[in-house]
Amino acid sequence: MDLSQTTAMDLLNAIAAGRLSAVEVMQATLERIATVNGSANAIVALRDPDDLLAEARALDTGPNRGPLHGLPIAVKDLVNVAGIVSSQGSPIFKDHVPQKDDLIAARMRAAGAVLIGKTNVPEFGLGSHTFNQVYGATRNPYNSARTCGGSSGGAAVALATGMVALADGSDMMGSLRNPAAWNNVYGFRPSWGRVPSEPAGDGYLHQLSTLGPMARCPEDLGLLLDVISGPDPRQPYWDASPSASPVEACDMRGLRIGWLDDWGGAYPFQHGIRELCRNALDVFSQLGAKVTPVVPPFVAERIWNSWSTLRAWSVAAGLAELSEQRAALKDTAQWELDRGQALTAMQVHRASETRSEWFRCAAELFQDYDALILPSAQVWPFQIETPYPTDIAGTEMDTYHRWMEVMVPVSLIGLPCLSVPVGFGAEGLPMGMQVFGPRGSDARILSIGAAYHAATRWPQKRPA
């Protein structure tokens, strides 16, 4: 058994049945990291191997602690983990070692996972390109000269290269879906509120970012989703959707799938991306679903203006306490901070009114469709030295993140969304597309993904 490509479910079942020990899984994990992480730079702040093996040994001799018993997981470096450097990719926090786990880390630890270290991120998670002054850049395993995406880039690369079987990510503007697409793995953005955020600061106003699972198959996504989901009594909002695991492939016959393509020409794409996604739509048709093109249901520019206002407001709120250290922040963080602090209350209110209008429009649309589909990225993985794309197919980008606009219709209104792999382009680089549904349809979206995965198994394939 090649443990580096074994699913999390299979590893956990083997540990539970005594066919594998947690120590054997940990040894294989450490050997794989030693082999590939030097070039990939996906896992950072790795704990001492002897300590990790001792923790695994204690799990082997103790009672089963939960659904992740004995599984090594590297936690995204935007999350505080007790005893592990938690830098957020910022020189300001390069030596920060928390004494307490953030909520998501505590839930994974309580479920029996061994938290081995961190996965690399952009500074404060800003921008879908994983590089920072603390650890450097994480490289795409399909072409080391290209970006792996971000902000969950380290997590995606760790999965793609077999260093871990399961990973946590987070997603505001596509930070989980974009790197999943660019690394030939799956990433799931849950319904907003299903996975609680850290109970700190404001708990009412900001509803854009969410934590979520990443894996090499939808079944593993459901496993981690259930571990990190559920209400936290210190937070006012939560989604009471039923458990997602075990994820079982649905019968696609008669399923109504809507293809939004380039939103009526509103979103520019590099050559080959839309074509690859259209080929993937054929899989849905072959499985019995009815796939039809959808006329853009809402003005794209209104969605963008609402999003960019609410995002700047949210990011600036998160960075506000670092205002006096502004010069130490990267340029895009400074831009977000300045823009967010300049907003008026009425500008934020009007942006949220547009968000509410788009939510109502989408709810009506889902009366006619079981799921909608968009590409997961507008560009192929770009050169690792490039901070961000400034144009797409001749269309100039007016912000550092406009090139990710295809993610925004989902992100703005907190819909559950699965990024599924769709294969490889002419240069052998991976791509993906987003399958999303109404709030609360998380389990159904994952079951659609499971049926698609059974028919394609892209993470187990390589480009010619």
Tab-separated table of C-alpha atoms in Angstrom:
chain	number	residue	atom	x	y	z
A	1	MET	CA	0.000	0.000	0.000
A	2	ASP	CA	1.395	3.404	-1.037
A	3	LEU	CA	0.444	5.411	2.027
A	4	SER	CA	1.286	8.697	0.291
A	5	GLN	CA	-1.677	8.279	-2.066
A	6	THR	CA	-4.047	6.391	0.235
A	7	THR	CA	-7.263	8.164	1.176
A	8	ALA	CA	-7.765	9.399	4.707
A	9	MET	CA	-10.738	7.055	5.111
A	10	ASP	CA	-8.651	4.025	4.126
A	11	LEU	CA	-5.811	5.008	6.451
A	12	LEU	CA	-8.179	5.516	9.368
A	13	ASN	CA	-10.009	2.254	8.706
A	14	ALA	CA	-6.664	0.409	8.580
A	15	ILE	CA	-5.593	1.951	11.899
A	16	ALA	CA	-8.933	1.091	13.505
A	17	ALA	CA	-8.708	-2.502	12.255
A	18	GLY	CA	-5.102	-2.919	13.396
A	19	ARG	CA	-3.741	-3.378	9.868
A	20	LEU	CA	-1.702	-0.201	10.305
A	21	SER	CA	-0.444	1.599	13.376
A	22	ALA	CA	-0.436	5.345	13.917
A	23	VAL	CA	3.355	5.062	14.190
A	24	GLU	CA	3.607	3.448	10.743
A	25	VAL	CA	1.446	6.194	9.240
A	26	MET	CA	3.545	8.852	10.951
A	27	GLN	CA	6.791	7.275	9.759
A	28	ALA	CA	5.500	7.183	6.181
A	29	THR	CA	4.360	10.803	6.490
A	30	LEU	CA	7.728	12.006	7.754
A	31	GLU	CA	9.567	10.057	5.040
A	32	ARG	CA	7.361	11.566	2.351
A	33	ILE	CA	7.870	15.074	3.720
A	34	ALA	CA	11.637	14.535	3.774
A	35	THR	CA	11.504	13.411	0.143
A	36	VAL	CA	9.362	16.133	-1.460
A	37	ASN	CA	8.963	19.133	0.834
A	38	GLY	CA	12.424	20.493	0.149
A	39	SER	CA	11.358	21.413	-3.373
A	40	ALA	CA	7.656	22.018	-2.729
A	41	ASN	CA	7.942	24.118	0.463
A	42	ALA	CA	4.360	23.336	1.407
A	43	ILE	CA	4.774	22.266	5.038
A	44	VAL	CA	6.407	24.730	7.416
A	45	ALA	CA	7.128	24.785	11.163
A	46	LEU	CA	7.307	20.977	11.195
A	47	ARG	CA	7.476	19.580	14.720
A	48	ASP	CA	10.342	17.422	15.967
A	49	PRO	CA	10.004	13.927	14.404
A	50	ASP	CA	10.740	12.169	17.709
A	51	ASP	CA	7.922	14.075	19.405
A	52	LEU	CA	5.532	13.224	16.580
A	53	LEU	CA	6.410	9.524	16.719
A	54	ALA	CA	5.973	9.546	20.499
A	55	GLU	CA	2.517	11.105	20.116
A	56	ALA	CA	1.580	8.488	17.504
A	57	ARG	CA	2.846	5.729	19.783
A	58	ALA	CA	0.654	7.001	22.613
A	59	LEU	CA	-2.364	6.869	20.297
A	60	ASP	CA	-1.551	3.266	19.405
A	61	THR	CA	-1.542	2.227	23.044
A	62	GLY	CA	-4.488	4.348	24.186
A	63	PRO	CA	-8.237	4.385	23.488
A	64	ASN	CA	-9.650	5.577	20.180
A	65	ARG	CA	-10.004	9.346	20.433
A	66	GLY	CA	-12.323	9.969	17.520
A	67	PRO	CA	-12.852	9.936	13.753
A	68	LEU	CA	-9.321	11.224	12.957
A	69	HIS	CA	-7.521	8.899	15.399
A	70	GLY	CA	-3.857	8.650	14.382
A	71	LEU	CA	-4.048	10.784	11.225
A	72	PRO	CA	-1.238	13.340	10.695
A	73	ILE	CA	-2.517	16.796	9.683
A	74	ALA	CA	-0.576	19.993	8.995
A	75	VAL	CA	-2.738	23.005	9.874
A	76	LYS	CA	-3.057	26.093	7.678
A	77	ASP	CA	-0.742	28.823	8.984
A	78	LEU	CA	-3.580	31.297	9.490
A	79	VAL	CA	-4.680	29.117	12.426
A	80	ASN	CA	-3.090	29.261	15.866
A	81	VAL	CA	-1.869	25.878	17.103
A	82	ALA	CA	-0.525	25.483	20.616
A	83	GLY	CA	3.225	24.952	20.701
A	84	ILE	CA	3.767	25.522	16.961
A	85	VAL	CA	4.981	28.742	15.343
A	86	SER	CA	1.875	30.387	13.881
A	87	SER	CA	3.104	33.234	11.695
A	88	GLN	CA	0.221	34.004	9.299
A	89	GLY	CA	3.041	34.414	6.785
A	90	SER	CA	3.988	37.728	8.372
A	91	PRO	CA	7.397	38.819	9.720
A	92	ILE	CA	5.448	40.485	12.544
A	93	PHE	CA	4.467	37.034	13.860
A	94	LYS	CA	7.428	34.939	12.679
A	95	ASP	CA	8.279	33.923	16.258
A	96	HIS	CA	4.729	33.705	17.598
A	97	VAL	CA	4.105	30.414	19.423
A	98	PRO	CA	0.520	30.283	20.776
A	99	GLN	CA	-0.284	28.647	24.083
A	100	LYS	CA	-3.767	27.678	22.961
A	101	ASP	CA	-5.340	26.065	19.888
A	102	ASP	CA	-7.793	27.981	17.741
A	103	LEU	CA	-11.195	26.306	17.601
A	104	ILE	CA	-10.640	24.355	14.356
A	105	ALA	CA	-7.273	23.030	15.560
A	106	ALA	CA	-8.791	22.062	18.907
A	107	ARG	CA	-11.572	20.140	17.155
A	108	MET	CA	-9.136	18.225	14.937
A	109	ARG	CA	-6.898	17.445	17.903
A	110	ALA	CA	-9.869	16.264	19.977
A	111	ALA	CA	-10.893	13.978	17.108
A	112	GLY	CA	-7.533	12.185	17.334
A	113	ALA	CA	-5.490	13.963	14.660
A	114	VAL	CA	-1.770	14.514	15.222
A	115	LEU	CA	-1.021	18.152	14.365
A	116	ILE	CA	2.416	17.916	12.786
A	117	GLY	CA	3.110	21.486	11.702
A	118	LYS	CA	1.705	24.132	9.378
A	119	THR	CA	0.923	24.576	5.690
A	120	ASN	CA	2.290	27.687	4.019
A	121	VAL	CA	0.153	30.744	3.193
A	122	PRO	CA	0.471	34.237	1.693
A	123	GLU	CA	0.905	37.008	4.255
A	124	PHE	CA	-2.394	37.204	6.187
A	125	GLY	CA	-3.939	35.030	3.475
A	126	LEU	CA	-4.168	37.929	1.013
A	127	GLY	CA	-3.882	37.014	-2.661
A	128	SER	CA	-4.142	33.623	-4.312
A	129	HIS	CA	-0.374	33.113	-4.542
A	130	THR	CA	1.416	31.445	-1.623
A	131	PHE	CA	4.579	33.378	-0.847
A	132	ASN	CA	5.767	35.347	2.161
A	133	GLN	CA	8.885	36.789	3.778
A	134	VAL	CA	8.926	34.170	6.525
A	135	TYR	CA	9.052	30.909	4.570
A	136	GLY	CA	9.241	31.896	0.905
A	137	ALA	CA	7.073	30.568	-1.925
A	138	THR	CA	5.294	27.233	-2.257
A	139	ARG	CA	5.719	25.708	-5.710
A	140	ASN	CA	3.188	24.013	-7.936
A	141	PRO	CA	3.993	20.268	-8.057
A	142	TYR	CA	3.034	20.107	-11.738
A	143	ASN	CA	5.511	22.856	-12.674
A	144	SER	CA	7.855	24.218	-10.019
A	145	ALA	CA	8.187	27.511	-11.906
A	146	ARG	CA	4.477	28.239	-11.348
A	147	THR	CA	2.372	29.306	-8.390
A	148	CYS	CA	0.274	26.809	-6.470
A	149	GLY	CA	-2.425	29.404	-5.717
A	150	GLY	CA	-3.560	30.391	-2.275
A	151	SER	CA	-4.164	31.209	0.377
A	152	SER	CA	-4.533	27.467	1.075
A	153	GLY	CA	-1.673	26.786	-1.337
A	154	GLY	CA	0.491	24.870	1.107
A	155	ALA	CA	-2.452	22.630	1.991
A	156	ALA	CA	-3.226	21.876	-1.654
A	157	VAL	CA	0.401	21.038	-2.485
A	158	ALA	CA	0.756	18.865	0.624
A	159	LEU	CA	-2.259	16.861	-0.577
A	160	ALA	CA	-1.177	16.699	-4.214
A	161	THR	CA	2.296	15.433	-3.305
A	162	GLY	CA	1.045	12.885	-0.775
A	163	MET	CA	2.545	14.506	2.309
A	164	VAL	CA	-0.867	14.456	4.009
A	165	ALA	CA	-4.166	12.744	3.215
A	166	LEU	CA	-6.409	15.463	4.606
A	167	ALA	CA	-6.040	19.212	5.081
A	168	ASP	CA	-7.885	22.189	6.429
A	169	GLY	CA	-8.224	25.340	4.370
A	170	SER	CA	-10.088	28.613	4.489
A	171	ASP	CA	-11.897	30.529	1.801
A	172	MET	CA	-12.896	34.164	1.480
A	173	MET	CA	-12.498	34.940	-2.222
A	174	GLY	CA	-11.499	31.486	-3.389
A	175	SER	CA	-8.538	30.751	-1.120
A	176	LEU	CA	-9.534	27.103	-0.880
A	177	ARG	CA	-11.094	26.536	-4.316
A	178	ASN	CA	-8.408	28.152	-6.483
A	179	PRO	CA	-5.454	26.145	-5.086
A	180	ALA	CA	-7.552	22.976	-5.231
A	181	ALA	CA	-8.045	23.592	-8.948
A	182	TRP	CA	-4.381	24.376	-9.569
A	183	ASN	CA	-3.147	21.260	-7.740
A	184	ASN	CA	-5.602	18.620	-9.015
A	185	VAL	CA	-7.361	18.046	-5.670
A	186	TYR	CA	-10.770	18.811	-4.141
A	187	GLY	CA	-11.645	21.793	-1.972
A	188	PHE	CA	-14.978	22.440	-0.298
A	189	ARG	CA	-16.300	25.800	0.847
A	190	PRO	CA	-19.178	24.998	3.259
A	191	SER	CA	-22.378	26.975	3.709
A	192	TRP	CA	-21.438	30.056	5.677
A	193	GLY	CA	-21.948	29.410	9.396
A	194	ARG	CA	-21.621	25.622	9.231
A	195	VAL	CA	-17.994	25.778	10.397
A	196	PRO	CA	-17.612	28.395	13.130
A	197	SER	CA	-14.790	30.890	12.990
A	198	GLU	CA	-12.579	31.717	15.919
A	199	PRO	CA	-14.734	33.261	18.688
A	200	ALA	CA	-12.843	36.551	18.863
A	201	GLY	CA	-13.631	40.098	17.859
A	202	ASP	CA	-16.902	40.876	16.106
A	203	GLY	CA	-19.254	37.921	15.673
A	204	TYR	CA	-22.086	39.581	13.775
A	205	LEU	CA	-20.999	41.761	10.864
A	206	HIS	CA	-18.567	39.866	8.625
A	207	GLN	CA	-19.990	36.924	6.674
A	208	LEU	CA	-17.515	36.337	3.848
A	209	SER	CA	-14.763	33.966	4.986
A	210	THR	CA	-15.178	30.376	6.128
A	211	LEU	CA	-13.022	27.417	7.069
A	212	GLY	CA	-13.350	24.192	5.095
A	213	PRO	CA	-11.779	20.827	4.168
A	214	MET	CA	-9.461	19.827	1.317
A	215	ALA	CA	-8.695	16.281	0.155
A	216	ARG	CA	-8.037	13.975	-2.784
A	217	CYS	CA	-11.637	12.684	-2.805
A	218	PRO	CA	-15.066	14.012	-1.714
A	219	GLU	CA	-15.527	11.200	0.817
A	220	ASP	CA	-12.563	12.521	2.811
A	221	LEU	CA	-13.954	16.051	2.602
A	222	GLY	CA	-17.119	14.915	4.371
A	223	LEU	CA	-15.096	13.272	7.124
A	224	LEU	CA	-13.200	16.446	8.035
A	225	LEU	CA	-16.231	18.669	7.457
A	226	ASP	CA	-18.162	16.865	10.189
A	227	VAL	CA	-15.234	17.143	12.609
A	228	ILE	CA	-14.891	20.918	12.225
A	229	SER	CA	-18.627	21.682	11.876
A	230	GLY	CA	-21.175	22.382	14.563
A	231	PRO	CA	-22.250	25.298	16.705
A	232	ASP	CA	-20.034	27.170	19.097
A	233	PRO	CA	-22.108	28.691	21.927
A	234	ARG	CA	-19.957	31.833	21.913
A	235	GLN	CA	-21.014	32.734	18.354
A	236	PRO	CA	-24.415	33.986	17.197
A	237	TYR	CA	-24.674	32.371	13.757
A	238	TRP	CA	-24.513	28.710	12.855
A	239	ASP	CA	-25.776	26.408	10.159
A	240	ALA	CA	-27.700	23.374	11.396
A	241	SER	CA	-27.276	21.226	8.284
A	242	PRO	CA	-27.165	17.431	8.831
A	243	SER	CA	-23.871	15.563	8.888
A	244	ALA	CA	-22.116	15.080	5.577
A	245	SER	CA	-20.238	11.856	6.257
A	246	PRO	CA	-20.312	9.186	5.034
A	247	VAL	CA	-20.444	10.815	1.607
A	248	GLU	CA	-22.138	8.552	-0.927
A	249	ALA	CA	-22.286	9.135	-4.667
A	250	CYS	CA	-25.709	10.323	-5.744
A	251	ASP	CA	-27.677	9.074	-8.737
A	252	MET	CA	-27.200	11.857	-11.286
A	253	ARG	CA	-30.087	10.786	-13.488
A	254	GLY	CA	-32.489	13.672	-13.856
A	255	LEU	CA	-30.294	16.119	-11.950
A	256	ARG	CA	-30.621	19.689	-13.266
A	257	ILE	CA	-27.205	21.323	-13.730
A	258	GLY	CA	-26.782	24.934	-14.885
A	259	TRP	CA	-23.607	26.063	-16.667
A	260	LEU	CA	-22.815	29.762	-16.107
A	261	ASP	CA	-19.665	29.699	-18.263
A	262	ASP	CA	-18.109	33.201	-18.422
A	263	TRP	CA	-21.217	34.955	-17.044
A	264	GLY	CA	-22.267	36.208	-20.456
A	265	GLY	CA	-18.805	37.513	-21.292
A	266	ALA	CA	-18.359	39.423	-18.025
A	267	TYR	CA	-15.369	37.305	-16.937
A	268	PRO	CA	-12.318	37.057	-19.230
A	269	PHE	CA	-10.470	33.723	-19.336
A	270	GLN	CA	-7.136	32.532	-20.614
A	271	HIS	CA	-7.360	30.152	-23.548
A	272	GLY	CA	-8.293	26.550	-22.837
A	273	ILE	CA	-9.918	26.907	-19.408
A	274	ARG	CA	-13.551	27.140	-20.492
A	275	GLU	CA	-13.024	24.376	-23.018
A	276	LEU	CA	-11.629	22.032	-20.383
A	277	CYS	CA	-14.570	22.764	-18.094
A	278	ARG	CA	-17.041	22.121	-20.919
A	279	ASN	CA	-15.408	18.714	-21.455
A	280	ALA	CA	-15.925	17.973	-17.756
A	281	LEU	CA	-19.608	18.869	-18.096
A	282	ASP	CA	-19.910	15.910	-20.464
A	283	VAL	CA	-19.245	13.638	-17.471
A	284	PHE	CA	-22.380	14.976	-15.792
A	285	SER	CA	-24.372	14.395	-18.973
A	286	GLN	CA	-23.032	10.865	-19.347
A	287	LEU	CA	-24.098	10.135	-15.767
A	288	GLY	CA	-27.640	11.192	-16.617
A	289	ALA	CA	-27.781	14.824	-15.527
A	290	LYS	CA	-29.398	17.469	-17.698
A	291	VAL	CA	-26.817	20.207	-18.280
A	292	THR	CA	-28.056	23.492	-19.741
A	293	PRO	CA	-26.461	26.933	-20.209
A	294	VAL	CA	-27.730	29.664	-17.890
A	295	VAL	CA	-28.233	33.288	-18.850
A	296	PRO	CA	-26.414	35.526	-16.335
A	297	PRO	CA	-28.949	35.973	-13.525
A	298	PHE	CA	-27.471	39.162	-12.042
A	299	VAL	CA	-25.252	42.029	-13.198
A	300	ALA	CA	-21.650	40.944	-12.617
A	301	GLU	CA	-20.383	44.456	-11.931
A	302	ARG	CA	-22.916	44.923	-9.129
A	303	ILE	CA	-21.745	41.674	-7.521
A	304	TRP	CA	-18.138	42.814	-7.815
A	305	ASN	CA	-18.760	46.275	-6.353
A	306	SER	CA	-20.625	44.781	-3.402
A	307	TRP	CA	-17.911	42.200	-2.855
A	308	SER	CA	-14.924	44.541	-3.093
A	309	THR	CA	-16.535	46.928	-0.599
A	310	LEU	CA	-17.462	44.260	1.941
A	311	ARG	CA	-14.118	42.497	1.563
A	312	ALA	CA	-12.107	45.689	2.115
A	313	TRP	CA	-14.241	46.446	5.169
A	314	SER	CA	-13.698	42.945	6.570
A	315	VAL	CA	-9.959	42.779	5.843
A	316	ALA	CA	-9.360	46.259	7.244
A	317	ALA	CA	-11.217	45.290	10.421
A	318	GLY	CA	-8.924	42.277	10.803
A	319	LEU	CA	-5.772	44.323	10.229
A	320	ALA	CA	-6.839	47.413	12.197
A	321	GLU	CA	-4.778	46.609	15.271
A	322	LEU	CA	-1.673	46.471	13.053
A	323	SER	CA	-2.202	50.004	11.709
A	324	GLU	CA	0.805	51.326	13.606
A	325	GLN	CA	2.948	48.650	11.926
A	326	ARG	CA	1.585	49.476	8.490
A	327	ALA	CA	5.054	49.746	6.932
A	328	ALA	CA	5.735	46.113	7.834
A	329	LEU	CA	2.702	44.906	5.852
A	330	LYS	CA	2.905	43.910	2.194
A	331	ASP	CA	1.530	46.399	-0.325
A	332	THR	CA	-1.760	44.610	-0.916
A	333	ALA	CA	-2.457	44.472	2.835
A	334	GLN	CA	-1.755	48.210	3.070
A	335	TRP	CA	-4.162	48.829	0.166
A	336	GLU	CA	-6.929	46.807	1.810
A	337	LEU	CA	-6.364	48.551	5.143
A	338	ASP	CA	-6.491	52.030	3.619
A	339	ARG	CA	-9.527	51.292	1.481
A	340	GLY	CA	-11.474	49.632	4.275
A	341	GLN	CA	-10.793	52.398	6.773
A	342	ALA	CA	-11.991	55.016	4.278
A	343	LEU	CA	-15.429	53.416	3.809
A	344	THR	CA	-18.536	55.025	5.255
A	345	ALA	CA	-21.279	53.120	7.050
A	346	MET	CA	-23.720	53.856	4.230
A	347	GLN	CA	-21.320	52.506	1.601
A	348	VAL	CA	-21.161	49.257	3.542
A	349	HIS	CA	-24.943	49.229	3.932
A	350	ARG	CA	-25.541	49.702	0.207
A	351	ALA	CA	-23.051	46.922	-0.582
A	352	SER	CA	-24.934	44.603	1.759
A	353	GLU	CA	-28.228	45.557	0.131
A	354	THR	CA	-26.817	44.398	-3.207
A	355	ARG	CA	-25.584	41.211	-1.535
A	356	SER	CA	-29.090	40.574	-0.181
A	357	GLU	CA	-30.620	41.159	-3.615
A	358	TRP	CA	-28.214	38.685	-5.233
A	359	PHE	CA	-29.004	36.116	-2.519
A	360	ARG	CA	-32.744	36.367	-3.264
A	361	CYS	CA	-32.079	36.098	-6.988
A	362	ALA	CA	-29.932	32.984	-6.499
A	363	ALA	CA	-32.602	31.402	-4.293
A	364	GLU	CA	-35.111	31.747	-7.131
A	365	LEU	CA	-32.571	30.318	-9.592
A	366	PHE	CA	-32.120	27.197	-7.475
A	367	GLN	CA	-35.815	26.422	-7.877
A	368	ASP	CA	-34.906	25.466	-11.454
A	369	TYR	CA	-31.457	23.932	-10.864
A	370	ASP	CA	-30.041	21.424	-8.388
A	371	ALA	CA	-26.550	22.837	-8.832
A	372	LEU	CA	-24.753	25.518	-10.818
A	373	ILE	CA	-21.246	25.384	-12.278
A	374	LEU	CA	-18.534	27.955	-12.955
A	375	PRO	CA	-14.803	27.496	-13.668
A	376	SER	CA	-12.593	27.646	-10.562
A	377	ALA	CA	-10.081	30.074	-12.046
A	378	GLN	CA	-9.790	32.554	-14.904
A	379	VAL	CA	-6.062	32.000	-15.477
A	380	TRP	CA	-3.653	29.088	-15.458
A	381	PRO	CA	-1.060	28.948	-12.657
A	382	PHE	CA	1.233	31.879	-13.408
A	383	GLN	CA	4.982	32.354	-12.977
A	384	ILE	CA	6.044	32.120	-9.353
A	385	GLU	CA	7.880	35.466	-9.523
A	386	THR	CA	4.675	37.276	-10.545
A	387	PRO	CA	2.808	38.742	-7.527
A	388	TYR	CA	-0.557	38.617	-9.334
A	389	PRO	CA	-1.916	38.807	-12.903
A	390	THR	CA	-2.457	42.334	-14.200
A	391	ASP	CA	-4.415	41.326	-17.302
A	392	ILE	CA	-6.369	38.389	-18.681
A	393	ALA	CA	-6.453	37.859	-22.433
A	394	GLY	CA	-5.931	41.582	-22.986
A	395	THR	CA	-8.374	42.750	-20.311
A	396	GLU	CA	-6.605	44.873	-17.693
A	397	MET	CA	-7.217	44.029	-14.045
A	398	ASP	CA	-7.997	47.098	-11.912
A	399	THR	CA	-7.126	45.520	-8.548
A	400	TYR	CA	-4.681	42.897	-7.291
A	401	HIS	CA	-7.519	40.369	-6.942
A	402	ARG	CA	-9.863	41.145	-9.864
A	403	TRP	CA	-8.442	38.143	-11.735
A	404	MET	CA	-10.336	35.911	-9.259
A	405	GLU	CA	-13.725	37.504	-9.928
A	406	VAL	CA	-15.273	34.192	-11.040
A	407	MET	CA	-15.193	33.114	-7.372
A	408	VAL	CA	-17.224	36.054	-6.112
A	409	PRO	CA	-20.843	35.026	-6.919
A	410	VAL	CA	-20.440	32.103	-4.500
A	411	SER	CA	-18.366	33.888	-1.855
A	412	LEU	CA	-20.564	36.963	-1.566
A	413	ILE	CA	-23.624	35.023	-0.381
A	414	GLY	CA	-21.994	32.115	1.460
A	415	LEU	CA	-23.072	29.206	-0.736
A	416	PRO	CA	-21.662	25.658	-0.376
A	417	CYS	CA	-19.250	25.045	-3.232
A	418	LEU	CA	-17.035	22.147	-4.298
A	419	SER	CA	-14.029	22.726	-6.536
A	420	VAL	CA	-13.583	19.558	-8.610
A	421	PRO	CA	-10.591	18.758	-10.856
A	422	VAL	CA	-11.277	18.801	-14.611
A	423	GLY	CA	-7.961	17.591	-15.993
A	424	PHE	CA	-4.914	19.216	-17.532
A	425	GLY	CA	-4.299	21.932	-20.110
A	426	ALA	CA	-1.889	21.955	-23.022
A	427	GLU	CA	1.076	22.678	-20.717
A	428	GLY	CA	0.164	19.893	-18.291
A	429	LEU	CA	-1.208	22.263	-15.646
A	430	PRO	CA	-4.328	21.312	-13.659
A	431	MET	CA	-7.648	23.171	-13.634
A	432	GLY	CA	-10.943	22.830	-11.800
A	433	MET	CA	-14.527	24.015	-11.751
A	434	GLN	CA	-16.963	25.035	-9.026
A	435	VAL	CA	-20.117	23.027	-8.313
A	436	PHE	CA	-22.395	24.942	-5.952
A	437	GLY	CA	-25.913	24.925	-4.582
A	438	PRO	CA	-28.236	26.735	-2.178
A	439	ARG	CA	-27.370	27.331	1.462
A	440	GLY	CA	-27.549	24.112	3.440
A	441	SER	CA	-27.081	21.774	0.470
A	442	ASP	CA	-23.540	20.817	1.531
A	443	ALA	CA	-24.193	17.059	1.736
A	444	ARG	CA	-25.896	17.020	-1.639
A	445	ILE	CA	-23.069	18.929	-3.339
A	446	LEU	CA	-20.548	16.484	-1.879
A	447	SER	CA	-22.619	13.527	-3.112
A	448	ILE	CA	-22.628	15.032	-6.613
A	449	GLY	CA	-18.863	15.379	-6.294
A	450	ALA	CA	-18.531	11.758	-5.218
A	451	ALA	CA	-20.383	10.566	-8.324
A	452	TYR	CA	-18.164	12.769	-10.492
A	453	HIS	CA	-15.011	11.521	-8.735
A	454	ALA	CA	-15.977	7.875	-9.236
A	455	ALA	CA	-16.248	8.562	-12.965
A	456	THR	CA	-13.049	10.628	-13.321
A	457	ARG	CA	-10.565	10.090	-10.460
A	458	TRP	CA	-8.469	13.051	-11.627
A	459	PRO	CA	-6.296	13.327	-8.479
A	460	GLN	CA	-5.001	9.826	-9.202
A	461	LYS	CA	-3.965	10.800	-12.758
A	462	ARG	CA	-1.058	12.730	-14.179
A	463	PRO	CA	-0.689	14.776	-17.391
A	464	ALA	CA	0.733	13.061	-20.438
